[in-house]
Short mmCIF file of C-alpha atoms and ligand atoms in Angstrom, two decimals:
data_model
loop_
_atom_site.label_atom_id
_atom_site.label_comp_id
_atom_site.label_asym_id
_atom_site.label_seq_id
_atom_site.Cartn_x
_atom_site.Cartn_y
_atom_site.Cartn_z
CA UNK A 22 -154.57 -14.44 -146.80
CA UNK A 23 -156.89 -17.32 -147.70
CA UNK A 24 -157.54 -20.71 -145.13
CA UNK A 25 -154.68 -22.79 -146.76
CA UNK A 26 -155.77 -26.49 -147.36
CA UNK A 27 -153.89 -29.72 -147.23
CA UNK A 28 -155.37 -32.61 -149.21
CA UNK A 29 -151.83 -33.59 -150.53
CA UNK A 30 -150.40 -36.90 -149.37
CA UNK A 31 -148.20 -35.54 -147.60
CA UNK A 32 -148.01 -33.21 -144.95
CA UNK A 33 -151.81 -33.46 -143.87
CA UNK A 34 -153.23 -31.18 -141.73
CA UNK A 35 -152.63 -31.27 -138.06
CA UNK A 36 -155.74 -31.33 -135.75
CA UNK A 37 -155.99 -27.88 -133.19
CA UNK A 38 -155.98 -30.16 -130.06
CA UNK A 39 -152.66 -31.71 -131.33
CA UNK A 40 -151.37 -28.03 -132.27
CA UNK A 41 -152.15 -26.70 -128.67
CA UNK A 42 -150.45 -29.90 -127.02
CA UNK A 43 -147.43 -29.04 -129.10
CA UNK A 44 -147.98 -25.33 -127.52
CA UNK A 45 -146.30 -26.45 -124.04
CA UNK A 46 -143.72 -25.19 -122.78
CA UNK A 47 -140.40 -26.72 -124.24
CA UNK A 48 -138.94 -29.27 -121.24
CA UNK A 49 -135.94 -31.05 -120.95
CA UNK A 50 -134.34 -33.82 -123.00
CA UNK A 51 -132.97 -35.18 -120.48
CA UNK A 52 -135.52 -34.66 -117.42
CA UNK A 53 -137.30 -37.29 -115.85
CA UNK A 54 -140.58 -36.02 -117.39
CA UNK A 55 -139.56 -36.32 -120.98
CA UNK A 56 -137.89 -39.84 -120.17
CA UNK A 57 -141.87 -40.86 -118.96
CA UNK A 58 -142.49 -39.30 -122.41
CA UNK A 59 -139.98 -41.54 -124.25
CA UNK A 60 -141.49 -44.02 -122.36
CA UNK A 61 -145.11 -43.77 -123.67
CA UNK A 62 -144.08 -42.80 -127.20
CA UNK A 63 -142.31 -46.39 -127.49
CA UNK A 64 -145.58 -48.00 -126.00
CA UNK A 65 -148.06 -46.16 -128.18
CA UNK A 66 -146.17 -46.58 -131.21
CA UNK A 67 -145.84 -50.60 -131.06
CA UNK A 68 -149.82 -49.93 -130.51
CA UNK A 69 -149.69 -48.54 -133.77
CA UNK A 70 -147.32 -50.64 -135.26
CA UNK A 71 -149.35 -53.62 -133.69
CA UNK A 72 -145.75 -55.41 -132.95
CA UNK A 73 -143.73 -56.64 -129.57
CA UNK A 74 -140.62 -55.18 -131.60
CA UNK A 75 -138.58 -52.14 -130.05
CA UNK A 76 -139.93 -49.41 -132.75
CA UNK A 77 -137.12 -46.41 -133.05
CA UNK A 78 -138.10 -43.54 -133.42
CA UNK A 79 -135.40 -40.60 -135.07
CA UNK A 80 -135.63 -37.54 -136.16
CA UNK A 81 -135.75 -36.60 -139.77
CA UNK A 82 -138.34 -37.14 -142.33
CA UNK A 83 -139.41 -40.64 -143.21
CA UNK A 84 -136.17 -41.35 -145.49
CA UNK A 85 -134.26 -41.02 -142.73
CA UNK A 86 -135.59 -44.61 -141.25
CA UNK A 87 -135.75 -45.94 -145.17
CA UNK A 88 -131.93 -45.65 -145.03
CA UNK A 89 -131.38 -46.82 -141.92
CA UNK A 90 -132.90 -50.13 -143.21
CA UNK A 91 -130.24 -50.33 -145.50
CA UNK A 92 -127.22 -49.09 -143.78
CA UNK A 93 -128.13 -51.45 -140.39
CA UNK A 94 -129.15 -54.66 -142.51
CA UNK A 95 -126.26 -54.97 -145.42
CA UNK A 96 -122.71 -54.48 -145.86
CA UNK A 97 -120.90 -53.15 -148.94
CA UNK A 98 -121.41 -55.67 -152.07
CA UNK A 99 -124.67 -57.06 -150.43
CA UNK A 100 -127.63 -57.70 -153.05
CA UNK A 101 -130.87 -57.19 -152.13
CA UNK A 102 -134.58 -56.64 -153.82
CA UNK A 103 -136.00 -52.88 -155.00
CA UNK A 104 -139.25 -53.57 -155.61
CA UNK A 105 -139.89 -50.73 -158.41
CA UNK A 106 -143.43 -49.57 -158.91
CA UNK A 107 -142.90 -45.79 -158.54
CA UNK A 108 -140.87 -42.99 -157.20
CA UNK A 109 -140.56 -44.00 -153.56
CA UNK A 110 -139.54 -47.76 -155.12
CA UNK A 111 -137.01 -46.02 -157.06
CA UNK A 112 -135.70 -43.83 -153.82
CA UNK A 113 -134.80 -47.87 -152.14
CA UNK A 114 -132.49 -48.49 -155.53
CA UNK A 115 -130.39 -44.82 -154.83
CA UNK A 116 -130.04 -45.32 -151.24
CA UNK A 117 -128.82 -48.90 -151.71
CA UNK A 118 -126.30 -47.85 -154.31
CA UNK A 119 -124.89 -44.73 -152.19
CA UNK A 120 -124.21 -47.32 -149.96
CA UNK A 121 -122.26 -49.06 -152.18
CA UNK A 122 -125.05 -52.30 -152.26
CA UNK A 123 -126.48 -54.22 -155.37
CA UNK A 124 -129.75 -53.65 -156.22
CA UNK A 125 -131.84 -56.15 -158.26
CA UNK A 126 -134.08 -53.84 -159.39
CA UNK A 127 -137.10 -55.81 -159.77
CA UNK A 128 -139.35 -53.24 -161.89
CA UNK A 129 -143.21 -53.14 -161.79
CA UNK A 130 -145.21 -51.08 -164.59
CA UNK A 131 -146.68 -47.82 -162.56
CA UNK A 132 -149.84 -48.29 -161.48
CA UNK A 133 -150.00 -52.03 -161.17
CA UNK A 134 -148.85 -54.13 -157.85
CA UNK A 135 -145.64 -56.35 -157.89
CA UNK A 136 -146.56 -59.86 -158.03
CA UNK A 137 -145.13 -61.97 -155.27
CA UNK A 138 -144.55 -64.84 -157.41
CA UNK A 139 -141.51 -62.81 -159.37
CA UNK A 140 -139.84 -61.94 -155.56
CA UNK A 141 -140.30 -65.31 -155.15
CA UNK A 142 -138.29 -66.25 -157.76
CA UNK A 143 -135.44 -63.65 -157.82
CA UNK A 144 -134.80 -64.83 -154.38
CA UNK A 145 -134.97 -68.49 -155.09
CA UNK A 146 -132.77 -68.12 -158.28
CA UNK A 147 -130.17 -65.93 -156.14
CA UNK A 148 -130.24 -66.98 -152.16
CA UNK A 149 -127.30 -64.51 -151.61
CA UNK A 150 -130.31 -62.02 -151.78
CA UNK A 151 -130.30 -60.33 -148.38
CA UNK A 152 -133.27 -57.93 -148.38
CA UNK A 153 -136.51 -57.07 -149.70
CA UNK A 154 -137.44 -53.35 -149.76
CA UNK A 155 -140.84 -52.89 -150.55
CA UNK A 156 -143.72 -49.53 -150.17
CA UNK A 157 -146.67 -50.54 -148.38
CA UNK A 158 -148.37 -47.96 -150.29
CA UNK A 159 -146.60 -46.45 -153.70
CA UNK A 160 -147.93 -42.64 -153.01
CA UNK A 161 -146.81 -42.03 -156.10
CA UNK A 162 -148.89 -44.41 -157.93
CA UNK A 163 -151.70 -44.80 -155.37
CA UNK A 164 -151.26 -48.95 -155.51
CA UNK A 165 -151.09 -50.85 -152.47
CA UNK A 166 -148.56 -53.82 -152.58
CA UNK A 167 -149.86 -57.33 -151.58
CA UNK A 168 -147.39 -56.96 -147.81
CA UNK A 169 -148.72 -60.28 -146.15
CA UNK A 170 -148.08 -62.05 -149.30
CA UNK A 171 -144.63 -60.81 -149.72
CA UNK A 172 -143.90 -61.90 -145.97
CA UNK A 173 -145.09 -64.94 -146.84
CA UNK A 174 -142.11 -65.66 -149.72
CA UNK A 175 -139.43 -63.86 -147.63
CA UNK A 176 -140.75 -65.95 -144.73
CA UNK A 177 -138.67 -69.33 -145.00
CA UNK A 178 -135.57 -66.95 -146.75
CA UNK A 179 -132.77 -65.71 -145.82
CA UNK A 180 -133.84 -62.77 -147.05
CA UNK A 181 -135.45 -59.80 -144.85
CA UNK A 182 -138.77 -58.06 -145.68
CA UNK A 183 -138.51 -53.79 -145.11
CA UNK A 184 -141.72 -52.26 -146.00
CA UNK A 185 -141.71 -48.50 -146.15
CA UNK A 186 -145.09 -48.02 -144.58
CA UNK A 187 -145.09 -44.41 -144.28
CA UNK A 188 -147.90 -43.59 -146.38
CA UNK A 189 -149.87 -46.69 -145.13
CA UNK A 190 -149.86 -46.60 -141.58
CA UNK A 191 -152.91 -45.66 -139.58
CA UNK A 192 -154.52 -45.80 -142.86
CA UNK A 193 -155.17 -49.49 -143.26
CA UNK A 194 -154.17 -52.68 -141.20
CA UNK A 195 -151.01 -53.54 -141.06
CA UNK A 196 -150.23 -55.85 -138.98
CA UNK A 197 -146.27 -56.12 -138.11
CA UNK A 198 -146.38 -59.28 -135.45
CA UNK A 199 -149.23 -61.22 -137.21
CA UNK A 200 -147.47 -60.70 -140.75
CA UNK A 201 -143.64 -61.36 -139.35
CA UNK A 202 -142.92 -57.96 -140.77
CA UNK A 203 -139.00 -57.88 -140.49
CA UNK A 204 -139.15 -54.08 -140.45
CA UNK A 205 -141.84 -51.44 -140.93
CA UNK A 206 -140.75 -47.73 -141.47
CA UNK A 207 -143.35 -44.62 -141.05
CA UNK A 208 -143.17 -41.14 -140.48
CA UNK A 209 -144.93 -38.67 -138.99
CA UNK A 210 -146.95 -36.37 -141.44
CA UNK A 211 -149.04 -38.72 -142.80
CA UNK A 212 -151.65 -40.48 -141.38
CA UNK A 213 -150.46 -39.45 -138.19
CA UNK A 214 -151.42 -36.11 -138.48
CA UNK A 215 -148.21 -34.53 -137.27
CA UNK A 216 -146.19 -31.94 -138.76
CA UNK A 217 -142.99 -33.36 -140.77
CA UNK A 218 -139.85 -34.39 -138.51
CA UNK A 219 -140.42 -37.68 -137.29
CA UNK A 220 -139.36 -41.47 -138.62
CA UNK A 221 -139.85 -44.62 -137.40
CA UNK A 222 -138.45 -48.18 -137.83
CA UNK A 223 -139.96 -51.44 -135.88
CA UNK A 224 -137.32 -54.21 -135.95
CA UNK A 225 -138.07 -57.71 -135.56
CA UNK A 226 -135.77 -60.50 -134.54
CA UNK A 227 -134.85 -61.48 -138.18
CA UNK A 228 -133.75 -58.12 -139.22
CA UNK A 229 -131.48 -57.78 -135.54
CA UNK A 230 -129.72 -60.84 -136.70
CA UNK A 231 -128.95 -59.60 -139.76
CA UNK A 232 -127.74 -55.92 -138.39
CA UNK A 233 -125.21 -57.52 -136.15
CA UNK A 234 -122.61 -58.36 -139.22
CA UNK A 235 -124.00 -55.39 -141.30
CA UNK A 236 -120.77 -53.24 -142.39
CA UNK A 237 -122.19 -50.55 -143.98
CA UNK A 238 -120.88 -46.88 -142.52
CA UNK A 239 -123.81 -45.61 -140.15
CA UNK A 240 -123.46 -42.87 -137.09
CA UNK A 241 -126.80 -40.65 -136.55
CA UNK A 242 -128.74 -43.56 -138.04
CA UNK A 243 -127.16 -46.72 -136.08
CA UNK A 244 -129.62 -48.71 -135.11
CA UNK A 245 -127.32 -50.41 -132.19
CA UNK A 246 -127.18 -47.21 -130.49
CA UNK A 247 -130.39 -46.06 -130.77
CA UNK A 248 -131.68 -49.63 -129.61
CA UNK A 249 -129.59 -49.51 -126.26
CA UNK A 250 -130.49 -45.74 -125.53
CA UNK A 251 -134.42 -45.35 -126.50
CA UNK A 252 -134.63 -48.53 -124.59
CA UNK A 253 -133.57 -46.92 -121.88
CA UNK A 254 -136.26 -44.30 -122.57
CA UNK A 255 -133.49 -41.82 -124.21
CA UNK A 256 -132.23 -40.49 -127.29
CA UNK A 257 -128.60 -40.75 -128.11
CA UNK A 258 -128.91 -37.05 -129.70
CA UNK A 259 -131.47 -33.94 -128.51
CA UNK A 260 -135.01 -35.86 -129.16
CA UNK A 261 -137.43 -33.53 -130.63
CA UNK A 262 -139.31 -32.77 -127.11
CA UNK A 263 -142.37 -31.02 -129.31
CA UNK A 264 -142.81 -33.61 -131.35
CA UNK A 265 -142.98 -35.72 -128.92
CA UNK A 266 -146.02 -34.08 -127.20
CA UNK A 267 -147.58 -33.76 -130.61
CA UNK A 268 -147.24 -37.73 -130.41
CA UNK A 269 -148.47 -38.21 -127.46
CA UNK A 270 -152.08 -36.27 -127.95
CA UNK A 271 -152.32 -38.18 -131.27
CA UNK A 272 -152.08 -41.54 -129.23
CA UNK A 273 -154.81 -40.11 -127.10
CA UNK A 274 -156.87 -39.49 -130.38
CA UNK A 275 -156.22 -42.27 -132.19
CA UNK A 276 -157.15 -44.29 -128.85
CA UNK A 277 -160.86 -42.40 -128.96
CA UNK A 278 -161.37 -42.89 -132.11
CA UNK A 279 -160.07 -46.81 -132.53
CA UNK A 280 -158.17 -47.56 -135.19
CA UNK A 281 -160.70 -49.86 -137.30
CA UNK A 282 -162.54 -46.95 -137.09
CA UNK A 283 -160.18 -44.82 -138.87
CA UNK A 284 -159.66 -47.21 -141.44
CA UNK A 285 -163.29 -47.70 -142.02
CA UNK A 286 -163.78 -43.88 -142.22
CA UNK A 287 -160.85 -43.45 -144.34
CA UNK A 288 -162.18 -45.92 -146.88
CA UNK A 289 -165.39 -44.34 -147.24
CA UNK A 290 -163.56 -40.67 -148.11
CA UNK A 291 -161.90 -43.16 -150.63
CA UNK A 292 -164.71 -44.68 -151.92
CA UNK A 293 -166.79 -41.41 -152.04
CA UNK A 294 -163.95 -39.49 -153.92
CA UNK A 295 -163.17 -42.23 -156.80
CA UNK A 296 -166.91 -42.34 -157.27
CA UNK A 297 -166.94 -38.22 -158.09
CA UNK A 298 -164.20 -39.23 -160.35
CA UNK A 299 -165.73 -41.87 -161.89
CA UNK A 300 -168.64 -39.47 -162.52
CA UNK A 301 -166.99 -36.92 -163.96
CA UNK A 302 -165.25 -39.54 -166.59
CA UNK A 303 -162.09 -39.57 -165.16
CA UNK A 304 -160.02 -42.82 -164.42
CA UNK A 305 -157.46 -43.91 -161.75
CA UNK A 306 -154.03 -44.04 -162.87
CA UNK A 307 -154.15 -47.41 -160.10
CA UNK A 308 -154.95 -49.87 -162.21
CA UNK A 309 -154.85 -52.79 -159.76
CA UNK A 310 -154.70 -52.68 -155.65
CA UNK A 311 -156.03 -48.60 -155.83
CA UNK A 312 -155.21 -47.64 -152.32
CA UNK A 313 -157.67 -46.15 -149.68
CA UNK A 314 -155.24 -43.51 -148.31
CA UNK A 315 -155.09 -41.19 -151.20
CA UNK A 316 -156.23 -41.26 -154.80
CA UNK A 317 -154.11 -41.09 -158.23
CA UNK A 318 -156.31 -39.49 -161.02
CA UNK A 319 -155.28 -39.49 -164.47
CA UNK A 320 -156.15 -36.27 -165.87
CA UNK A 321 -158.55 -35.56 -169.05
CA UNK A 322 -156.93 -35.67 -172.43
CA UNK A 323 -155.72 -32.44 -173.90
CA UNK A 324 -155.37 -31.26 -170.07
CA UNK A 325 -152.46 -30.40 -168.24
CA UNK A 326 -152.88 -32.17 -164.39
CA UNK A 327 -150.19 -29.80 -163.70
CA UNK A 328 -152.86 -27.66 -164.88
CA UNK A 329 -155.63 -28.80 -161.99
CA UNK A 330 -152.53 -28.37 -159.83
CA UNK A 331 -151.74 -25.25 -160.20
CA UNK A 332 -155.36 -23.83 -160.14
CA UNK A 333 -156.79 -25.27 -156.72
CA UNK A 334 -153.40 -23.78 -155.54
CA UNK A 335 -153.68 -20.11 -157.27
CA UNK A 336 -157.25 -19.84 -156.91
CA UNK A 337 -158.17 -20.92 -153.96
CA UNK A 338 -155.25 -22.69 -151.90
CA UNK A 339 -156.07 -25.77 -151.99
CA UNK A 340 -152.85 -28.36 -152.30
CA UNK A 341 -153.17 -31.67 -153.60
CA UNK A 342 -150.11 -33.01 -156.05
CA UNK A 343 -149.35 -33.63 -159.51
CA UNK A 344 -147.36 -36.78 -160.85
CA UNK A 345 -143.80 -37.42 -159.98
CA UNK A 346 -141.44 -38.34 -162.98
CA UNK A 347 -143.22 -40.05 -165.79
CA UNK A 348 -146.53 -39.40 -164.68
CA UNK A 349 -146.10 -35.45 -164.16
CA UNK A 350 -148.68 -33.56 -166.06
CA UNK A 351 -150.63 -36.92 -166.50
CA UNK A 352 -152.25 -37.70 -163.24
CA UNK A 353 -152.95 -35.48 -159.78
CA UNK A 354 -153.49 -37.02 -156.23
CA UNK A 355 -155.70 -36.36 -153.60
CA UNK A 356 -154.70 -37.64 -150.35
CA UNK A 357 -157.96 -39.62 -147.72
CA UNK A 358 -155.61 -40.32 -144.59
CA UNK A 359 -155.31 -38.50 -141.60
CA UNK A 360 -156.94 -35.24 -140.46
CA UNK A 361 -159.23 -34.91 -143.70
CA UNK A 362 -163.00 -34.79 -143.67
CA UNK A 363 -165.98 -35.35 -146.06
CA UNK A 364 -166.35 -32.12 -146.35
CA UNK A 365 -162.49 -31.37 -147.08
CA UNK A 366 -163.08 -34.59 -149.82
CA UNK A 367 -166.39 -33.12 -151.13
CA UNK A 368 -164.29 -29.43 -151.23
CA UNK A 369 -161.33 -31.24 -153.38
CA UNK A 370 -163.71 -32.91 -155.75
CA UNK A 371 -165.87 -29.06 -156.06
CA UNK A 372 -162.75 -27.59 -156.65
CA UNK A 373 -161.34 -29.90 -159.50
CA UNK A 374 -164.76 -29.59 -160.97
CA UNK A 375 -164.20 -25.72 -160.87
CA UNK A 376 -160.71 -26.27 -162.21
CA UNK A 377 -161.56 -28.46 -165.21
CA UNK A 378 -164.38 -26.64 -166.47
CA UNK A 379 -161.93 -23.39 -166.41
CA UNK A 380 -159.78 -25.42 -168.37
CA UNK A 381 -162.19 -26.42 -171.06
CA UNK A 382 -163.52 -29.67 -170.07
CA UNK A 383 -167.04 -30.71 -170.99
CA UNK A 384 -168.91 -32.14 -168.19
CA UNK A 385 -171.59 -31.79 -165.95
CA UNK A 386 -170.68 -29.69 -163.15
CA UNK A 387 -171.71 -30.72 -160.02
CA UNK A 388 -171.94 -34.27 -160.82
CA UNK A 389 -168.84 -35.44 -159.01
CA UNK A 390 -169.99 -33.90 -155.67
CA UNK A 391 -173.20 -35.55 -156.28
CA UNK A 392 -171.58 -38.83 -156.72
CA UNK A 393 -169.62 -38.22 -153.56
CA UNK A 394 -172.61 -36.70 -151.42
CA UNK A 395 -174.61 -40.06 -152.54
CA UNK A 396 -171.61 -42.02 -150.38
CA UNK A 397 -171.52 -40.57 -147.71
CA UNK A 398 -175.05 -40.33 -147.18
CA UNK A 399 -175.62 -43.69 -147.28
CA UNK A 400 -172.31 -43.86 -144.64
C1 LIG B 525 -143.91 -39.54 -147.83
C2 LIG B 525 -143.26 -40.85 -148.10
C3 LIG B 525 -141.96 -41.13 -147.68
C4 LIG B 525 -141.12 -40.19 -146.89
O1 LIG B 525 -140.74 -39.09 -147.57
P1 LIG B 525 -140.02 -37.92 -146.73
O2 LIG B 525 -140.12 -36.76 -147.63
O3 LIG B 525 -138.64 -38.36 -146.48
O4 LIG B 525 -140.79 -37.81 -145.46
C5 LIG B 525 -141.45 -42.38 -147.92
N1 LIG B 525 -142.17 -43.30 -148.56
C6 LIG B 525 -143.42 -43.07 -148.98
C7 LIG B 525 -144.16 -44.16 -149.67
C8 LIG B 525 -144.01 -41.83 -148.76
O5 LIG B 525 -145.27 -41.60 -149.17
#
């Protein structure tokens, strides 16, 4: 069996320390000990979060909370904003329409950031707009959206901002209280290194306004509930009690390592990867706001990326991901956030090299490493 890498956006690898915490005996959801752990978990996450707001945390994977934010917020009928940039933008228009909302589908060209200027105006040409739903970061485009400009036009609204931050937290600032972030969503195998179960939501006053005359059908996901429970330090339903640990050493971590520090390193993997690209003549599919958490390549012409895909899989079991939708075969991704090191970038970039000159593409191999190597050695 070969070492199995993750370098996909999504789940990253989980670090050994966080694997052994999650070893411990299973306790109680209901003891007192795993109410202290509800306890922390709430506090360490509105570190995270870097909000005051109650932050709920539930378990499923992160489009779990994204529909939350649309079942707790609107009512049947209810317009509100999809801001359409990629795949995950596209996931806000289905889950508004299988709850039976209207989306205004405001649609941005993949690869390019949505202008707040054009929410601005949607919203002033229409105030019955009730919501803005927004990614952070578009994983599948690898652009980051301008968030504190956005909060800035939703600001004097009546509309609420939700930004699906789930591939953008821990990665970069974001910060919920000094933005007036109405609510942030995130999950947990991301930049925060855990394995896939976990979302999160962080409400904000605006947004619990709104969610007292929302009508739209919600049980598991009612934010109501969960608010009067988890701040009670429980879960309405069994919590996920390993998970929980898991979260709990990754607060520790995060704590040692400081979270400007994370970001920081995180942008150099970035900057040290699109530089091997750059070298080796590819470009980025992200043609404006190119995000630091992972990287969208688009792949040479004549070659499959599905192609590049496929190899570092088969060969040597490496997993990084191909395009979603329009951009399959066209563009792979590399992910930067989370548990990933130089030497797991410079490994990507050696094995793409390997992969494109098996697939007939002319280049010097070697150079992208070189490029990358450069980086970090001036880091
Ligand atoms: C990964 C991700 C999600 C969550 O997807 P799940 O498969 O439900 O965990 C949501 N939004 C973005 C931008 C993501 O990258």
């Amino acid at each position: 069996m070969k070492k199995v890498s993750l370098l996909a956006p999504g789940p990253t690898p989980v670090p050994p320390r966080t694997l052994l915490a999650m070893a411990q005996p299973l306790i109680h959801h209901r003891s007192s000990d795993f109410l202290e752990i509800f306890g922390r978990v709430r506090e360490g996450l509105k570190k995270i979060f870097k909000t005051n707001n109650d932050v709920l945390v539930f378990c499923s994977s992160g489009t779990g909370a994204m529909e939350s934010a649309v079942a707790n917020l609107l009512s049947p009928g209810d317009k509100a904003i999809a801001i359409r940039g990629g795949k995950f933008g596209e996931r806000w228009t289905e889950i508004l329409e299988a709850y039976g909302c209207q989306a205004v589908n405001l649609d941005v060209e993949w690869g390019y950031a949505v202008k707040p200027e054009d929410v601005a105006a949607l919203l002033k040409a229409d105030p019955s707009i009730k919501a803005v739903y927004v990614q952070a970061l578009e994983t599948s485009t690898g652009v980051a959206h301008p968030i504190k400009e956005l909060a800035q036009v939703t600001k004097d609204t009546g509309a609420v901002l939700v930004v699906d931050a789930v591939s953008a937290l821990g990665v970069y600032d974001i910060p919920t209280d000094e933005w007036g972030l109405d609510v942030v969503i995130s999950g947990s195998q991301k930049a925060l290194m855990l394995p896939p179960g976990l979302a999160f939501a962080s409400i904000g006053p605006k947004a619990l306004e709104m969610m007292k005359t929302s009508k739209c059908p919600k049980f598991y996901f009612s934010w109501a509930k969960e608010l009067k429970n988890q701040g009670a330090n429980k879960g309405t339903f069994t919590s996920p009690v390993t998970l929980f640990m898991g979260l709990l050493d990754i607060f520790e971590l995060i704590d040692e390592m400081g979270l400007d520090n994370i970001y920081k390193e995180t942008e150099i993997k970035s900057k040290a990867f699109k530089a091997a690209m750059a070298a080796l003549g590819l470009e980025l599919y992200s043609k404006e706001n190119a995000s630091t958490g992972l990287s969208a390549v688009e792949a040479p012409a004549g070659i499959d990326a599905q192609d590049v895909v496929g190899w570092l899989k088969n060969k040597y079991a490496i997993f990084i991901a191909g395009g979603q939708a329009q951009a399959k075969g066209k563009i792979f991704r590399v992910a930067h956030m989370g548990y990933i090191s130089e030497f797991d970038t410079l490994q990507a970039i050696s094995a793409i090299e390997m992969a494109l000159a098996g697939l007939g593409y002319k280049f010097e191999m070697g150079s992208g490493v070189a490029a990358a190597q450069k980086i970090f050695g001036e880091a």
